[in-house]
Short mmCIF file of C-alpha atoms in Angstrom, two decimals:
data_model
loop_
_atom_site.label_atom_id
_atom_site.label_comp_id
_atom_site.label_asym_id
_atom_site.label_seq_id
_atom_site.Cartn_x
_atom_site.Cartn_y
_atom_site.Cartn_z
CA MET A 160 0.00 0.00 0.00
CA ARG A 161 1.21 3.54 -0.76
CA ALA A 162 2.33 5.79 2.06
CA SER A 163 -0.46 7.87 3.53
CA ILE A 164 -0.93 10.76 5.89
CA VAL A 165 -3.11 8.52 8.02
CA SER A 166 -2.07 8.37 11.65
CA ILE A 167 -3.43 5.82 14.09
CA ALA A 168 -3.51 8.46 16.78
CA LEU A 169 -5.96 10.54 14.76
CA PHE A 170 -8.35 7.62 14.51
CA ALA A 171 -7.91 6.05 17.94
CA THR A 172 -10.91 7.81 19.45
CA ALA A 173 -13.99 5.59 19.64
CA VAL A 174 -16.33 5.95 16.70
CA THR A 175 -19.29 6.46 18.97
CA ALA A 176 -17.73 9.63 20.36
CA TRP A 177 -17.17 11.30 17.00
CA VAL A 178 -18.38 14.84 16.47
CA PRO A 179 -17.85 16.56 13.10
CA ALA A 180 -15.30 19.34 13.10
CA THR A 181 -17.85 21.94 12.09
CA THR A 182 -21.52 22.51 11.44
CA ARG A 183 -20.91 25.26 8.92
CA VAL A 184 -22.61 25.01 5.55
CA TYR A 185 -19.99 25.61 2.88
CA GLY A 186 -20.37 27.77 -0.20
CA ARG A 187 -23.95 28.17 -1.30
CA GLN A 188 -26.58 26.56 0.87
CA GLN A 189 -26.33 22.78 0.78
CA GLY A 190 -29.79 21.78 -0.30
CA VAL A 191 -31.15 18.64 -1.84
CA LEU A 192 -30.50 19.10 -5.53
CA GLY A 193 -33.24 17.50 -7.57
CA ALA A 194 -33.79 14.95 -4.81
CA LYS A 195 -37.18 13.72 -5.99
CA LYS A 196 -35.85 13.16 -9.48
CA GLN A 197 -32.68 11.28 -8.59
CA TRP A 198 -34.10 9.06 -5.85
CA ARG A 199 -37.56 8.41 -7.25
CA ASN A 200 -36.68 4.88 -8.39
CA LEU A 201 -35.17 3.90 -5.05
CA PRO A 202 -37.33 2.73 -2.11
CA TRP A 203 -35.27 4.76 0.35
CA ASP A 204 -36.30 6.74 3.39
CA ASP A 205 -36.77 10.41 2.44
CA GLU A 206 -34.38 11.65 5.13
CA ILE A 207 -31.66 9.25 4.00
CA SER A 208 -32.17 10.31 0.39
CA ASP A 209 -31.68 13.93 1.46
CA ILE A 210 -28.54 13.02 3.41
CA ALA A 211 -27.15 11.08 0.45
CA SER A 212 -27.71 14.10 -1.78
CA LYS A 213 -25.91 16.40 0.67
CA TYR A 214 -23.10 13.86 0.98
CA LEU A 215 -22.57 13.83 -2.78
CA GLN A 216 -22.58 17.63 -2.85
CA ALA A 217 -19.92 17.69 -0.13
CA LYS A 218 -17.80 15.12 -1.99
CA TYR A 219 -18.03 17.27 -5.11
CA ARG A 220 -16.99 20.48 -3.33
CA GLY A 221 -14.21 18.84 -1.31
CA CYS A 222 -14.03 21.73 1.17
CA ASP A 223 -11.64 21.74 4.10
CA SER A 224 -13.26 21.61 7.54
CA ASP A 225 -13.01 25.40 7.87
CA GLY A 226 -14.96 25.89 4.64
CA THR A 227 -11.98 26.87 2.50
CA ASN A 228 -10.37 25.36 -0.61
CA CYS A 229 -13.69 24.31 -2.13
CA ARG A 230 -14.00 23.22 -5.74
CA ALA A 231 -16.26 25.34 -7.91
CA LEU A 232 -16.32 22.87 -10.80
CA CYS A 233 -15.03 19.33 -11.33
CA ASP A 234 -13.47 18.06 -14.52
CA LYS A 235 -13.93 14.50 -15.73
CA ASP A 236 -10.80 13.15 -14.06
CA GLU A 237 -11.98 14.49 -10.70
CA ILE A 238 -15.42 12.95 -11.23
CA LYS A 239 -13.84 9.57 -12.01
CA ASP A 240 -11.84 9.71 -8.78
CA LEU A 241 -14.98 10.59 -6.80
CA MET A 242 -16.89 7.72 -8.40
CA ILE A 243 -14.31 5.18 -7.25
CA GLU A 244 -14.38 6.62 -3.73
CA ILE A 245 -18.16 6.35 -3.30
CA LEU A 246 -18.71 2.90 -4.83
CA PRO A 247 -18.62 -0.28 -2.71
CA PRO A 248 -15.49 -2.48 -2.78
CA VAL A 249 -15.76 -4.48 -6.00
CA SER A 250 -13.10 -5.54 -8.48
CA THR A 251 -11.19 -2.94 -10.47
CA ALA A 252 -12.73 -4.35 -13.66
CA GLU A 253 -16.23 -3.86 -12.25
CA LEU A 254 -15.30 -0.38 -11.05
CA ASP A 255 -13.90 0.60 -14.43
CA LYS A 256 -17.03 -0.62 -16.20
CA GLU A 257 -19.36 1.30 -13.88
CA VAL A 258 -17.27 4.47 -14.03
CA GLU A 259 -17.27 4.28 -17.83
CA THR A 260 -21.05 3.87 -17.86
CA VAL A 261 -21.64 6.83 -15.54
CA MET A 262 -19.14 9.05 -17.33
CA GLY A 263 -20.97 8.39 -20.58
CA ALA A 264 -23.85 10.48 -19.24
CA PHE A 265 -21.60 13.54 -19.28
CA ALA A 266 -20.95 13.18 -23.01
CA ASP A 267 -18.43 15.76 -24.21
CA ASP A 268 -18.69 18.07 -21.19
CA GLU A 269 -15.25 19.30 -20.16
CA PHE A 270 -16.53 20.28 -16.72
CA ILE A 271 -19.51 18.88 -14.81
CA ASP A 272 -21.54 21.12 -12.52
CA ILE A 273 -22.65 19.97 -9.09
CA GLU A 274 -26.33 19.50 -9.92
CA LYS A 275 -25.65 17.25 -12.88
CA PHE A 276 -23.05 15.33 -10.86
CA VAL A 277 -25.51 14.55 -8.06
CA GLU A 278 -28.32 13.67 -10.45
CA VAL A 279 -26.22 11.26 -12.51
CA VAL A 280 -24.04 9.72 -9.81
CA ALA A 281 -26.95 9.05 -7.46
CA GLY A 282 -28.31 6.60 -10.00
CA ASN A 283 -25.17 4.48 -10.32
CA THR A 284 -25.78 0.76 -10.66
CA TYR A 285 -23.95 -0.31 -7.52
CA TRP A 286 -25.83 2.04 -5.21
CA MET A 287 -29.10 0.73 -6.62
CA GLU A 288 -28.06 -2.92 -6.38
CA ALA A 289 -26.32 -2.67 -3.01
CA GLY A 290 -29.29 -1.02 -1.36
CA GLU A 291 -29.85 1.69 1.21
CA LEU A 292 -28.04 -0.07 4.08
CA VAL A 293 -24.75 -0.48 2.20
CA VAL A 294 -24.84 3.11 0.95
CA LYS A 295 -25.47 4.37 4.49
CA GLU A 296 -22.51 2.34 5.75
CA LEU A 297 -20.31 3.66 2.94
CA MET A 298 -21.25 7.25 3.76
CA TYR A 299 -20.79 6.71 7.49
CA LEU A 300 -17.31 5.23 7.12
CA ASP A 301 -16.29 7.94 4.66
CA CYS A 302 -17.47 10.64 7.08
CA LEU A 303 -15.25 9.20 9.81
CA GLN A 304 -12.21 9.04 7.56
CA SER A 305 -12.81 12.52 6.19
CA SER A 306 -13.20 14.11 9.61
CA TYR A 307 -10.30 12.41 11.40
CA VAL A 308 -7.74 12.16 8.63
CA GLU A 309 -8.57 14.50 5.75
CA LYS A 310 -10.10 17.21 7.95
CA LYS A 311 -13.17 17.54 5.75
CA ALA A 312 -16.67 17.58 7.22
CA LEU A 313 -18.94 15.81 4.73
CA LEU A 314 -22.13 16.11 6.79
CA GLU A 315 -23.47 18.53 9.35
CA ASN A 316 -23.99 17.30 12.91
CA ASP A 317 -27.73 16.70 12.57
CA ASP A 318 -27.34 14.73 9.35
CA TYR A 319 -24.49 12.67 10.76
CA ASP A 320 -26.52 11.87 13.88
CA GLU A 321 -29.52 10.89 11.75
CA LEU A 322 -27.32 8.62 9.62
CA LYS A 323 -25.77 6.98 12.66
CA ASP A 324 -29.15 6.52 14.37
CA SER A 325 -30.57 4.98 11.20
CA LEU A 326 -27.71 2.48 11.03
CA THR A 327 -28.10 1.64 14.71
CA TRP A 328 -31.82 1.05 14.19
CA ASP A 329 -31.02 -1.21 11.22
CA GLY A 330 -28.70 -3.30 13.37
CA SER A 331 -25.56 -2.33 11.45
CA ALA A 332 -22.26 -3.28 13.07
CA LEU A 333 -20.49 -0.07 12.01
CA PRO A 334 -21.73 2.34 14.72
CA THR A 335 -20.47 -0.07 17.41
CA MET A 336 -16.95 -0.36 15.98
CA SER A 337 -13.98 1.14 17.77
CA GLY A 338 -11.94 3.80 16.01
CA LYS A 339 -9.23 1.28 15.16
CA GLU A 340 -11.74 -1.19 13.75
CA ALA A 341 -13.33 1.46 11.55
CA LYS A 342 -9.92 2.60 10.37
CA PHE A 343 -8.96 -0.98 9.48
CA LEU A 344 -12.21 -1.56 7.59
CA TYR A 345 -11.73 1.66 5.63
CA ALA A 346 -8.17 0.67 4.71
CA VAL A 347 -9.26 -2.78 3.52
CA ALA A 348 -12.32 -1.53 1.63
CA THR A 349 -10.40 1.17 -0.22
CA SER A 350 -7.48 -1.12 -1.02
CA ARG A 351 -9.88 -3.55 -2.72
CA LYS A 352 -10.72 -0.69 -5.09
CA GLY A 353 -7.07 0.12 -5.76
CA LEU A 354 -7.06 3.14 -3.43
CA ASP A 355 -4.31 2.44 -0.93
CA ARG A 356 -4.73 4.79 2.04
CA MET A 357 -2.23 3.19 4.40
CA ASP A 358 1.34 1.95 4.03
CA ASP A 359 2.18 -1.71 4.65
CA LYS A 360 3.96 -1.12 7.96
CA GLU A 361 1.07 0.82 9.49
CA TYR A 362 -1.47 -1.68 8.17
CA ALA A 363 0.44 -4.63 9.66
CA ALA A 364 0.76 -2.89 13.04
CA LEU A 365 -2.94 -2.02 13.13
CA LYS A 366 -3.94 -5.56 12.18
CA THR A 367 -1.69 -7.00 14.89
CA ASP A 368 -3.24 -4.71 17.50
CA LEU A 369 -6.74 -5.77 16.51
CA LYS A 370 -5.80 -9.46 16.57
CA GLN A 371 -4.43 -9.05 20.08
CA GLU A 372 -7.72 -7.43 21.06
CA ASN A 373 -9.55 -10.40 19.49
CA SER A 374 -11.47 -8.06 17.20
CA TRP A 375 -13.98 -9.78 14.93
CA VAL A 376 -13.14 -7.33 12.14
CA VAL A 377 -9.77 -8.98 11.36
CA GLN A 378 -11.14 -12.51 11.59
CA ARG A 379 -13.29 -12.23 8.45
CA THR A 380 -16.31 -12.96 10.61
CA GLN A 381 -19.67 -12.07 9.11
CA ASP A 382 -21.49 -9.22 10.77
CA PRO A 383 -24.97 -9.98 12.20
CA LEU A 384 -26.89 -8.66 9.18
CA GLU A 385 -24.59 -10.45 6.74
CA LYS A 386 -25.35 -13.70 8.57
CA LEU A 387 -29.03 -13.04 7.86
CA GLY A 388 -28.28 -12.84 4.14
CA MET A 389 -28.51 -9.06 3.90
CA ASN A 390 -26.24 -6.85 1.81
CA THR A 391 -23.71 -5.06 4.03
CA LEU A 392 -20.47 -3.20 3.44
CA MET A 393 -18.58 -5.91 5.32
CA GLY A 394 -20.19 -8.47 3.04
CA TYR A 395 -18.85 -6.63 -0.01
CA VAL A 396 -15.39 -6.65 1.57
CA HIS A 397 -15.58 -10.38 2.29
CA ARG A 398 -16.73 -11.20 -1.24
CA SER A 399 -14.00 -9.05 -2.79
CA MET A 400 -11.35 -10.83 -0.73
CA ALA A 401 -12.68 -14.24 -1.76
CA ARG A 402 -12.09 -13.57 -5.45
#
């Protein structure tokens, strides 16, 4: 894995104690761009659909936690990178195929504005097939990584709390993970997509720590919902590692 700015100390705090770095709304008001249009074919909770729309807007802007260094427009290369970040951990061939399909919707546009980005990307095949639970887990894990490591607040406090409460209600294992477990899962999930966020030495040390703590995350144990046959983020990780 390539060297990364990730530091275990930054992520050692328990996940359940996380509070976003800021509640500021960056740039123009973060609304729900065309929400009814982009989510109309998905049987998702309205609040979660709104949160997903705001999440995609925040990914597009890429603001620092203090609201600075925001992108005004994204070019196609930036959109491709964002697509890989938000999709579940599948093979690089599957990723490339999906990215190519989504990018086709932008035709010959040199730059893609935020509204078109949200409208098109929200309908990607893997979000539709994976289902609401997996997408919520992807967003939740990305919010943790962004806040602790990249210093970017992807969701406001209220939206983050709603997302976490929704996952807890669903019985997801993610809200109960320790900071180290969440960090390990993020490293594994991103590496399966060819996005190495942690160097080999740090990864090995973290894995050793979790093994000594007898963490279920490093034992390739199915999470409770996966055992029931439901789609979960951990299930995607397990299937990608079995290939």
